[in-house]
JSON list of C-alpha atoms in Angstrom, two decimals:
[
{"chain": "A", "resi": 260, "resn": "MET", "atom": "CA", "xyz": [91.89, 46.51, 71.35]},
{"chain": "A", "resi": 261, "resn": "ALA", "atom": "CA", "xyz": [94.64, 49.11, 71.27]},
{"chain": "A", "resi": 262, "resn": "ILE", "atom": "CA", "xyz": [94.00, 52.57, 69.86]},
{"chain": "A", "resi": 263, "resn": "SER", "atom": "CA", "xyz": [96.65, 54.00, 67.62]},
{"chain": "A", "resi": 264, "resn": "SER", "atom": "CA", "xyz": [97.94, 57.49, 68.28]},
{"chain": "A", "resi": 265, "resn": "ALA", "atom": "CA", "xyz": [96.46, 58.61, 64.96]},
{"chain": "A", "resi": 266, "resn": "GLU", "atom": "CA", "xyz": [92.96, 57.82, 66.30]},
{"chain": "A", "resi": 267, "resn": "LEU", "atom": "CA", "xyz": [93.33, 59.76, 69.56]},
{"chain": "A", "resi": 268, "resn": "PRO", "atom": "CA", "xyz": [91.63, 63.17, 69.79]},
{"chain": "A", "resi": 269, "resn": "ARG", "atom": "CA", "xyz": [93.81, 66.20, 69.29]},
{"chain": "A", "resi": 270, "resn": "LYS", "atom": "CA", "xyz": [93.33, 69.85, 70.16]},
{"chain": "A", "resi": 271, "resn": "LYS", "atom": "CA", "xyz": [92.47, 71.87, 67.09]},
{"chain": "A", "resi": 272, "resn": "SER", "atom": "CA", "xyz": [94.07, 75.25, 66.57]},
{"chain": "A", "resi": 273, "resn": "LEU", "atom": "CA", "xyz": [92.05, 78.11, 65.21]},
{"chain": "A", "resi": 274, "resn": "PRO", "atom": "CA", "xyz": [93.34, 79.64, 62.00]},
{"chain": "A", "resi": 275, "resn": "ARG", "atom": "CA", "xyz": [95.04, 83.03, 62.37]},
{"chain": "A", "resi": 276, "resn": "SER", "atom": "CA", "xyz": [92.09, 84.86, 60.75]},
{"chain": "A", "resi": 277, "resn": "ARG", "atom": "CA", "xyz": [89.61, 83.38, 63.28]},
{"chain": "A", "resi": 278, "resn": "ARG", "atom": "CA", "xyz": [91.88, 84.33, 66.19]},
{"chain": "A", "resi": 279, "resn": "PHE", "atom": "CA", "xyz": [92.08, 87.89, 64.80]},
{"chain": "A", "resi": 280, "resn": "PHE", "atom": "CA", "xyz": [88.28, 88.22, 64.55]},
{"chain": "A", "resi": 281, "resn": "ARG", "atom": "CA", "xyz": [87.93, 86.77, 68.05]},
{"chain": "A", "resi": 282, "resn": "LEU", "atom": "CA", "xyz": [90.29, 89.51, 69.30]},
{"chain": "A", "resi": 283, "resn": "ILE", "atom": "CA", "xyz": [88.32, 92.25, 67.52]},
{"chain": "A", "resi": 284, "resn": "GLY", "atom": "CA", "xyz": [85.06, 90.85, 68.88]},
{"chain": "A", "resi": 285, "resn": "SER", "atom": "CA", "xyz": [86.39, 90.88, 72.43]},
{"chain": "A", "resi": 286, "resn": "LEU", "atom": "CA", "xyz": [87.35, 94.56, 72.12]},
{"chain": "A", "resi": 287, "resn": "PHE", "atom": "CA", "xyz": [83.70, 95.44, 71.42]},
{"chain": "A", "resi": 288, "resn": "ASP", "atom": "CA", "xyz": [82.15, 93.05, 73.93]},
{"chain": "A", "resi": 289, "resn": "PRO", "atom": "CA", "xyz": [80.79, 95.11, 76.86]},
{"chain": "A", "resi": 290, "resn": "ARG", "atom": "CA", "xyz": [81.03, 92.06, 79.15]},
{"chain": "A", "resi": 291, "resn": "ALA", "atom": "CA", "xyz": [84.82, 92.12, 78.79]},
{"chain": "A", "resi": 292, "resn": "TRP", "atom": "CA", "xyz": [84.97, 95.81, 79.76]},
{"chain": "A", "resi": 293, "resn": "ALA", "atom": "CA", "xyz": [82.63, 95.21, 82.71]},
{"chain": "A", "resi": 294, "resn": "HIS", "atom": "CA", "xyz": [85.01, 92.49, 83.89]},
{"chain": "A", "resi": 295, "resn": "VAL", "atom": "CA", "xyz": [87.97, 94.88, 83.57]},
{"chain": "A", "resi": 296, "resn": "ALA", "atom": "CA", "xyz": [86.08, 97.35, 85.79]},
{"chain": "A", "resi": 297, "resn": "LYS", "atom": "CA", "xyz": [85.51, 94.60, 88.38]},
{"chain": "A", "resi": 298, "resn": "ILE", "atom": "CA", "xyz": [89.22, 93.71, 88.37]},
{"chain": "A", "resi": 299, "resn": "VAL", "atom": "CA", "xyz": [90.25, 97.35, 88.83]},
{"chain": "A", "resi": 300, "resn": "ASN", "atom": "CA", "xyz": [87.74, 97.70, 91.68]},
{"chain": "A", "resi": 301, "resn": "TYR", "atom": "CA", "xyz": [89.08, 94.54, 93.37]},
{"chain": "A", "resi": 302, "resn": "TYR", "atom": "CA", "xyz": [92.68, 95.69, 93.00]},
{"chain": "A", "resi": 303, "resn": "ASN", "atom": "CA", "xyz": [91.79, 99.08, 94.47]},
{"chain": "A", "resi": 304, "resn": "TYR", "atom": "CA", "xyz": [89.99, 97.78, 97.59]},
{"chain": "A", "resi": 305, "resn": "SER", "atom": "CA", "xyz": [92.31, 94.82, 98.20]},
{"chain": "A", "resi": 306, "resn": "HIS", "atom": "CA", "xyz": [95.74, 96.38, 97.50]},
{"chain": "A", "resi": 307, "resn": "VAL", "atom": "CA", "xyz": [95.88, 100.10, 96.75]},
{"chain": "A", "resi": 308, "resn": "VAL", "atom": "CA", "xyz": [93.64, 101.55, 99.48]},
{"chain": "A", "resi": 309, "resn": "PRO", "atom": "CA", "xyz": [94.61, 99.24, 102.40]},
{"chain": "A", "resi": 310, "resn": "LEU", "atom": "CA", "xyz": [98.32, 99.48, 101.55]},
{"chain": "A", "resi": 311, "resn": "ARG", "atom": "CA", "xyz": [98.14, 103.20, 102.36]},
{"chain": "A", "resi": 312, "resn": "SER", "atom": "CA", "xyz": [97.23, 102.39, 105.97]},
{"chain": "A", "resi": 313, "resn": "VAL", "atom": "CA", "xyz": [99.83, 99.62, 106.52]},
{"chain": "A", "resi": 314, "resn": "THR", "atom": "CA", "xyz": [102.77, 100.79, 108.67]},
{"chain": "A", "resi": 315, "resn": "PHE", "atom": "CA", "xyz": [106.17, 100.14, 107.10]},
{"chain": "A", "resi": 316, "resn": "ASP", "atom": "CA", "xyz": [109.33, 100.50, 109.17]},
{"chain": "A", "resi": 317, "resn": "GLY", "atom": "CA", "xyz": [111.44, 100.83, 106.03]},
{"chain": "A", "resi": 318, "resn": "GLU", "atom": "CA", "xyz": [111.21, 100.58, 102.27]},
{"chain": "A", "resi": 319, "resn": "ARG", "atom": "CA", "xyz": [108.12, 98.89, 100.83]},
{"chain": "A", "resi": 320, "resn": "ASN", "atom": "CA", "xyz": [109.01, 95.55, 99.30]},
{"chain": "A", "resi": 321, "resn": "VAL", "atom": "CA", "xyz": [105.54, 94.31, 98.38]},
{"chain": "A", "resi": 322, "resn": "SER", "atom": "CA", "xyz": [104.45, 92.42, 95.28]},
{"chain": "A", "resi": 323, "resn": "PRO", "atom": "CA", "xyz": [101.84, 94.38, 93.29]},
{"chain": "A", "resi": 324, "resn": "ASP", "atom": "CA", "xyz": [99.33, 91.54, 93.58]},
{"chain": "A", "resi": 325, "resn": "ALA", "atom": "CA", "xyz": [99.51, 91.11, 97.38]},
{"chain": "A", "resi": 326, "resn": "VAL", "atom": "CA", "xyz": [96.20, 91.59, 99.23]},
{"chain": "A", "resi": 327, "resn": "PHE", "atom": "CA", "xyz": [95.64, 93.42, 102.53]},
{"chain": "A", "resi": 328, "resn": "GLN", "atom": "CA", "xyz": [92.61, 93.72, 104.80]},
{"chain": "A", "resi": 329, "resn": "ASN", "atom": "CA", "xyz": [92.38, 96.19, 107.71]},
{"chain": "A", "resi": 330, "resn": "GLY", "atom": "CA", "xyz": [95.79, 97.64, 106.91]},
{"chain": "A", "resi": 331, "resn": "GLU", "atom": "CA", "xyz": [95.73, 99.96, 109.93]},
{"chain": "A", "resi": 332, "resn": "ARG", "atom": "CA", "xyz": [96.43, 96.86, 112.08]},
{"chain": "A", "resi": 333, "resn": "ILE", "atom": "CA", "xyz": [99.37, 95.61, 109.99]},
{"chain": "A", "resi": 334, "resn": "ARG", "atom": "CA", "xyz": [103.00, 96.55, 110.66]},
{"chain": "A", "resi": 335, "resn": "ILE", "atom": "CA", "xyz": [105.78, 95.36, 108.33]},
{"chain": "A", "resi": 336, "resn": "GLY", "atom": "CA", "xyz": [109.40, 95.55, 109.47]},
{"chain": "A", "resi": 337, "resn": "GLU", "atom": "CA", "xyz": [112.44, 96.93, 107.69]},
{"chain": "A", "resi": 338, "resn": "ASN", "atom": "CA", "xyz": [113.60, 94.96, 104.61]},
{"chain": "A", "resi": 339, "resn": "ALA", "atom": "CA", "xyz": [110.69, 92.50, 104.79]},
{"chain": "A", "resi": 340, "resn": "ARG", "atom": "CA", "xyz": [109.69, 91.06, 101.41]},
{"chain": "A", "resi": 341, "resn": "ILE", "atom": "CA", "xyz": [106.09, 90.17, 100.61]},
{"chain": "A", "resi": 342, "resn": "GLY", "atom": "CA", "xyz": [105.73, 87.72, 97.69]},
{"chain": "A", "resi": 343, "resn": "SER", "atom": "CA", "xyz": [103.22, 87.40, 94.90]},
{"chain": "A", "resi": 344, "resn": "ARG", "atom": "CA", "xyz": [99.56, 86.81, 95.82]},
{"chain": "A", "resi": 345, "resn": "CYS", "atom": "CA", "xyz": [100.17, 86.92, 99.58]},
{"chain": "A", "resi": 346, "resn": "HIS", "atom": "CA", "xyz": [97.10, 87.71, 101.70]},
{"chain": "A", "resi": 347, "resn": "PHE", "atom": "CA", "xyz": [97.50, 89.60, 105.00]},
{"chain": "A", "resi": 348, "resn": "TRP", "atom": "CA", "xyz": [94.13, 89.83, 106.76]},
{"chain": "A", "resi": 349, "resn": "ALA", "atom": "CA", "xyz": [94.23, 91.68, 110.07]},
{"chain": "A", "resi": 350, "resn": "GLY", "atom": "CA", "xyz": [91.17, 91.40, 112.29]},
{"chain": "A", "resi": 351, "resn": "PRO", "atom": "CA", "xyz": [88.18, 93.71, 111.82]},
{"chain": "A", "resi": 352, "resn": "ALA", "atom": "CA", "xyz": [88.30, 94.95, 115.43]},
{"chain": "A", "resi": 353, "resn": "HIS", "atom": "CA", "xyz": [91.68, 94.39, 117.10]},
{"chain": "A", "resi": 354, "resn": "GLY", "atom": "CA", "xyz": [93.63, 91.42, 115.65]},
{"chain": "A", "resi": 355, "resn": "ARG", "atom": "CA", "xyz": [97.03, 92.70, 114.47]},
{"chain": "A", "resi": 356, "resn": "ILE", "atom": "CA", "xyz": [99.68, 91.33, 112.12]},
{"chain": "A", "resi": 357, "resn": "VAL", "atom": "CA", "xyz": [103.22, 92.35, 113.11]},
{"chain": "A", "resi": 358, "resn": "ILE", "atom": "CA", "xyz": [106.09, 91.36, 110.83]},
{"chain": "A", "resi": 359, "resn": "GLY", "atom": "CA", "xyz": [109.73, 91.66, 111.94]},
{"chain": "A", "resi": 360, "resn": "LYS", "atom": "CA", "xyz": [112.64, 92.96, 109.90]},
{"chain": "A", "resi": 361, "resn": "HIS", "atom": "CA", "xyz": [114.24, 90.90, 107.10]},
{"chain": "A", "resi": 362, "resn": "ALA", "atom": "CA", "xyz": [111.20, 88.57, 106.95]},
{"chain": "A", "resi": 363, "resn": "LEU", "atom": "CA", "xyz": [110.62, 86.77, 103.64]},
{"chain": "A", "resi": 364, "resn": "PHE", "atom": "CA", "xyz": [107.22, 85.56, 102.40]},
{"chain": "A", "resi": 365, "resn": "GLY", "atom": "CA", "xyz": [106.98, 83.26, 99.40]},
{"chain": "A", "resi": 366, "resn": "PRO", "atom": "CA", "xyz": [104.06, 83.33, 96.95]},
{"chain": "A", "resi": 367, "resn": "GLU", "atom": "CA", "xyz": [100.50, 82.78, 98.14]},
{"chain": "A", "resi": 368, "resn": "VAL", "atom": "CA", "xyz": [101.14, 82.94, 101.89]},
{"chain": "A", "resi": 369, "resn": "LEU", "atom": "CA", "xyz": [97.99, 83.63, 103.94]},
{"chain": "A", "resi": 370, "resn": "ILE", "atom": "CA", "xyz": [98.16, 85.34, 107.33]},
{"chain": "A", "resi": 371, "resn": "THR", "atom": "CA", "xyz": [94.89, 85.93, 109.13]},
{"chain": "A", "resi": 372, "resn": "ALA", "atom": "CA", "xyz": [94.33, 87.43, 112.57]},
{"chain": "A", "resi": 373, "resn": "ALA", "atom": "CA", "xyz": [90.62, 86.52, 112.66]},
{"chain": "A", "resi": 374, "resn": "SER", "atom": "CA", "xyz": [88.40, 83.54, 111.96]},
{"chain": "A", "resi": 375, "resn": "TYR", "atom": "CA", "xyz": [84.66, 82.99, 112.04]},
{"chain": "A", "resi": 376, "resn": "ARG", "atom": "CA", "xyz": [83.09, 81.20, 114.95]},
{"chain": "A", "resi": 377, "resn": "TYR", "atom": "CA", "xyz": [81.14, 78.19, 113.73]},
{"chain": "A", "resi": 378, "resn": "ASN", "atom": "CA", "xyz": [78.87, 77.02, 116.56]},
{"chain": "A", "resi": 379, "resn": "ASP", "atom": "CA", "xyz": [76.89, 80.23, 117.07]},
{"chain": "A", "resi": 380, "resn": "GLY", "atom": "CA", "xyz": [74.22, 79.63, 114.42]},
{"chain": "A", "resi": 381, "resn": "SER", "atom": "CA", "xyz": [73.85, 79.99, 110.73]},
{"chain": "A", "resi": 382, "resn": "PRO", "atom": "CA", "xyz": [74.90, 81.34, 108.29]},
{"chain": "A", "resi": 383, "resn": "VAL", "atom": "CA", "xyz": [78.54, 81.24, 109.31]},
{"chain": "A", "resi": 384, "resn": "THR", "atom": "CA", "xyz": [79.26, 84.58, 107.60]},
{"chain": "A", "resi": 385, "resn": "GLU", "atom": "CA", "xyz": [76.98, 86.37, 110.07]},
{"chain": "A", "resi": 386, "resn": "GLN", "atom": "CA", "xyz": [78.66, 84.95, 113.17]},
{"chain": "A", "resi": 387, "resn": "ALA", "atom": "CA", "xyz": [81.14, 86.81, 115.36]},
{"chain": "A", "resi": 388, "resn": "MET", "atom": "CA", "xyz": [84.85, 86.40, 114.73]},
{"chain": "A", "resi": 389, "resn": "ASP", "atom": "CA", "xyz": [87.59, 85.31, 117.11]},
{"chain": "A", "resi": 390, "resn": "GLU", "atom": "CA", "xyz": [90.68, 87.51, 116.79]},
{"chain": "A", "resi": 391, "resn": "ALA", "atom": "CA", "xyz": [94.26, 87.11, 117.99]},
{"chain": "A", "resi": 392, "resn": "ASP", "atom": "CA", "xyz": [97.48, 88.84, 116.95]},
{"chain": "A", "resi": 393, "resn": "VAL", "atom": "CA", "xyz": [99.92, 87.15, 114.58]},
{"chain": "A", "resi": 394, "resn": "ILE", "atom": "CA", "xyz": [103.54, 88.01, 115.40]},
{"chain": "A", "resi": 395, "resn": "VAL", "atom": "CA", "xyz": [106.36, 87.10, 113.00]},
{"chain": "A", "resi": 396, "resn": "GLY", "atom": "CA", "xyz": [109.89, 87.69, 114.31]},
{"chain": "A", "resi": 397, "resn": "ASP", "atom": "CA", "xyz": [112.98, 88.99, 112.54]},
{"chain": "A", "resi": 398, "resn": "ASP", "atom": "CA", "xyz": [114.63, 86.99, 109.74]},
{"chain": "A", "resi": 399, "resn": "VAL", "atom": "CA", "xyz": [111.69, 84.59, 109.39]},
{"chain": "A", "resi": 400, "resn": "TRP", "atom": "CA", "xyz": [111.12, 82.78, 106.08]},
{"chain": "A", "resi": 401, "resn": "VAL", "atom": "CA", "xyz": [107.55, 81.67, 105.33]},
{"chain": "A", "resi": 402, "resn": "ALA", "atom": "CA", "xyz": [107.51, 79.50, 102.20]},
{"chain": "A", "resi": 403, "resn": "THR", "atom": "CA", "xyz": [104.91, 79.19, 99.45]},
{"chain": "A", "resi": 404, "resn": "ARG", "atom": "CA", "xyz": [101.27, 78.61, 100.40]},
{"chain": "A", "resi": 405, "resn": "ALA", "atom": "CA", "xyz": [101.85, 78.46, 104.14]},
{"chain": "A", "resi": 406, "resn": "VAL", "atom": "CA", "xyz": [98.96, 79.60, 106.33]},
{"chain": "A", "resi": 407, "resn": "LEU", "atom": "CA", "xyz": [99.47, 81.45, 109.63]},
{"chain": "A", "resi": 408, "resn": "LEU", "atom": "CA", "xyz": [96.32, 81.37, 111.77]},
{"chain": "A", "resi": 409, "resn": "PRO", "atom": "CA", "xyz": [95.21, 83.75, 114.56]},
{"chain": "A", "resi": 410, "resn": "GLY", "atom": "CA", "xyz": [97.42, 83.64, 117.65]},
{"chain": "A", "resi": 411, "resn": "THR", "atom": "CA", "xyz": [100.54, 82.43, 115.82]},
{"chain": "A", "resi": 412, "resn": "VAL", "atom": "CA", "xyz": [103.87, 83.67, 117.19]},
{"chain": "A", "resi": 413, "resn": "LEU", "atom": "CA", "xyz": [107.06, 82.82, 115.29]},
{"chain": "A", "resi": 414, "resn": "GLY", "atom": "CA", "xyz": [110.38, 83.46, 117.02]},
{"chain": "A", "resi": 415, "resn": "ASP", "atom": "CA", "xyz": [113.31, 85.13, 115.23]},
{"chain": "A", "resi": 416, "resn": "GLY", "atom": "CA", "xyz": [114.95, 83.04, 112.52]},
{"chain": "A", "resi": 417, "resn": "THR", "atom": "CA", "xyz": [112.07, 80.58, 112.12]},
{"chain": "A", "resi": 418, "resn": "ILE", "atom": "CA", "xyz": [111.50, 78.84, 108.79]},
{"chain": "A", "resi": 419, "resn": "VAL", "atom": "CA", "xyz": [107.99, 77.70, 107.81]},
{"chain": "A", "resi": 420, "resn": "GLY", "atom": "CA", "xyz": [107.86, 75.03, 105.11]},
{"chain": "A", "resi": 421, "resn": "ALA", "atom": "CA", "xyz": [105.70, 75.25, 102.00]},
{"chain": "A", "resi": 422, "resn": "GLY", "atom": "CA", "xyz": [102.03, 74.47, 102.60]},
{"chain": "A", "resi": 423, "resn": "ALA", "atom": "CA", "xyz": [102.32, 74.40, 106.40]},
{"chain": "A", "resi": 424, "resn": "MET", "atom": "CA", "xyz": [99.26, 75.24, 108.51]},
{"chain": "A", "resi": 425, "resn": "VAL", "atom": "CA", "xyz": [100.58, 77.13, 111.54]},
{"chain": "A", "resi": 426, "resn": "ARG", "atom": "CA", "xyz": [98.86, 77.94, 114.84]},
{"chain": "A", "resi": 427, "resn": "GLY", "atom": "CA", "xyz": [100.58, 78.45, 118.18]},
{"chain": "A", "resi": 428, "resn": "GLU", "atom": "CA", "xyz": [103.86, 79.79, 119.53]},
{"chain": "A", "resi": 429, "resn": "PHE", "atom": "CA", "xyz": [107.20, 78.54, 118.22]},
{"chain": "A", "resi": 430, "resn": "PRO", "atom": "CA", "xyz": [110.68, 79.35, 119.56]},
{"chain": "A", "resi": 431, "resn": "ALA", "atom": "CA", "xyz": [113.41, 81.14, 117.65]},
{"chain": "A", "resi": 432, "resn": "MET", "atom": "CA", "xyz": [115.29, 79.20, 114.96]},
{"chain": "A", "resi": 433, "resn": "SER", "atom": "CA", "xyz": [112.57, 76.54, 114.60]},
{"chain": "A", "resi": 434, "resn": "ILE", "atom": "CA", "xyz": [111.98, 74.80, 111.28]},
{"chain": "A", "resi": 435, "resn": "LEU", "atom": "CA", "xyz": [108.26, 74.04, 110.89]},
{"chain": "A", "resi": 436, "resn": "ALA", "atom": "CA", "xyz": [106.46, 71.77, 108.43]},
{"chain": "A", "resi": 437, "resn": "GLY", "atom": "CA", "xyz": [103.16, 69.98, 108.09]},
{"chain": "A", "resi": 438, "resn": "SER", "atom": "CA", "xyz": [99.50, 70.52, 108.67]},
{"chain": "A", "resi": 439, "resn": "PRO", "atom": "CA", "xyz": [99.20, 71.14, 111.53]},
{"chain": "A", "resi": 440, "resn": "ALA", "atom": "CA", "xyz": [102.73, 72.52, 111.64]},
{"chain": "A", "resi": 441, "resn": "ARG", "atom": "CA", "xyz": [105.22, 71.02, 114.04]},
{"chain": "A", "resi": 442, "resn": "ILE", "atom": "CA", "xyz": [108.92, 71.55, 114.69]},
{"chain": "A", "resi": 443, "resn": "VAL", "atom": "CA", "xyz": [110.95, 69.28, 112.38]},
{"chain": "A", "resi": 444, "resn": "GLY", "atom": "CA", "xyz": [114.37, 70.81, 112.87]},
{"chain": "A", "resi": 445, "resn": "GLU", "atom": "CA", "xyz": [116.41, 73.72, 114.12]},
{"chain": "A", "resi": 446, "resn": "ARG", "atom": "CA", "xyz": [118.08, 76.42, 112.08]},
{"chain": "A", "resi": 447, "resn": "ARG", "atom": "CA", "xyz": [121.78, 76.93, 112.66]},
{"chain": "A", "resi": 448, "resn": "THR", "atom": "CA", "xyz": [123.34, 80.25, 111.76]},
{"chain": "A", "resi": 449, "resn": "SER", "atom": "CA", "xyz": [126.22, 82.36, 112.94]},
{"chain": "A", "resi": 450, "resn": "GLY", "atom": "CA", "xyz": [123.84, 85.15, 113.92]},
{"chain": "A", "resi": 451, "resn": "LEU", "atom": "CA", "xyz": [121.30, 87.62, 112.66]},
{"chain": "A", "resi": 452, "resn": "LYS", "atom": "CA", "xyz": [122.32, 90.80, 110.86]},
{"chain": "A", "resi": 453, "resn": "ASN", "atom": "CA", "xyz": [120.92, 94.04, 112.21]}
]
């Protein structure tokens, strides 16, 4: 038996007066203001404070919603561009993130220089971390939602495809894709600008 479109459920819109009273109610709801305080706190400890300790070789070109951890071990090269909701997590002890000049990071890229060990007991959050530097060369493009894991080294001119999971060392001008990432091509250009 077929159902006609008239019988299918539809989303109901609230009348304008109900939406207005919902707005007024939210302005006086202490839970909403407590949530605003939590968001400001998160923004402060994940962006504002660590960004002060990141070393920039040139002008800052960082999206206002990018997240940094252990900024004192992060160096960002001249004219590098950090996209929206990127996460740069240097290691808690020594794992560094070093970004070359003219690098471009799409939205939601994650770079981490540390990861939890998982065979040392439980809970995993109380285990030691393995750390290794992440080095990104000059003129590298890392596309949306790519993940660079500890120990990754990307040669100059490398392109990392969207959603790639990268670990290891890759030569200059490589084009990487997949999870785990592998070389799928080679970039051809007349040369890098200085």
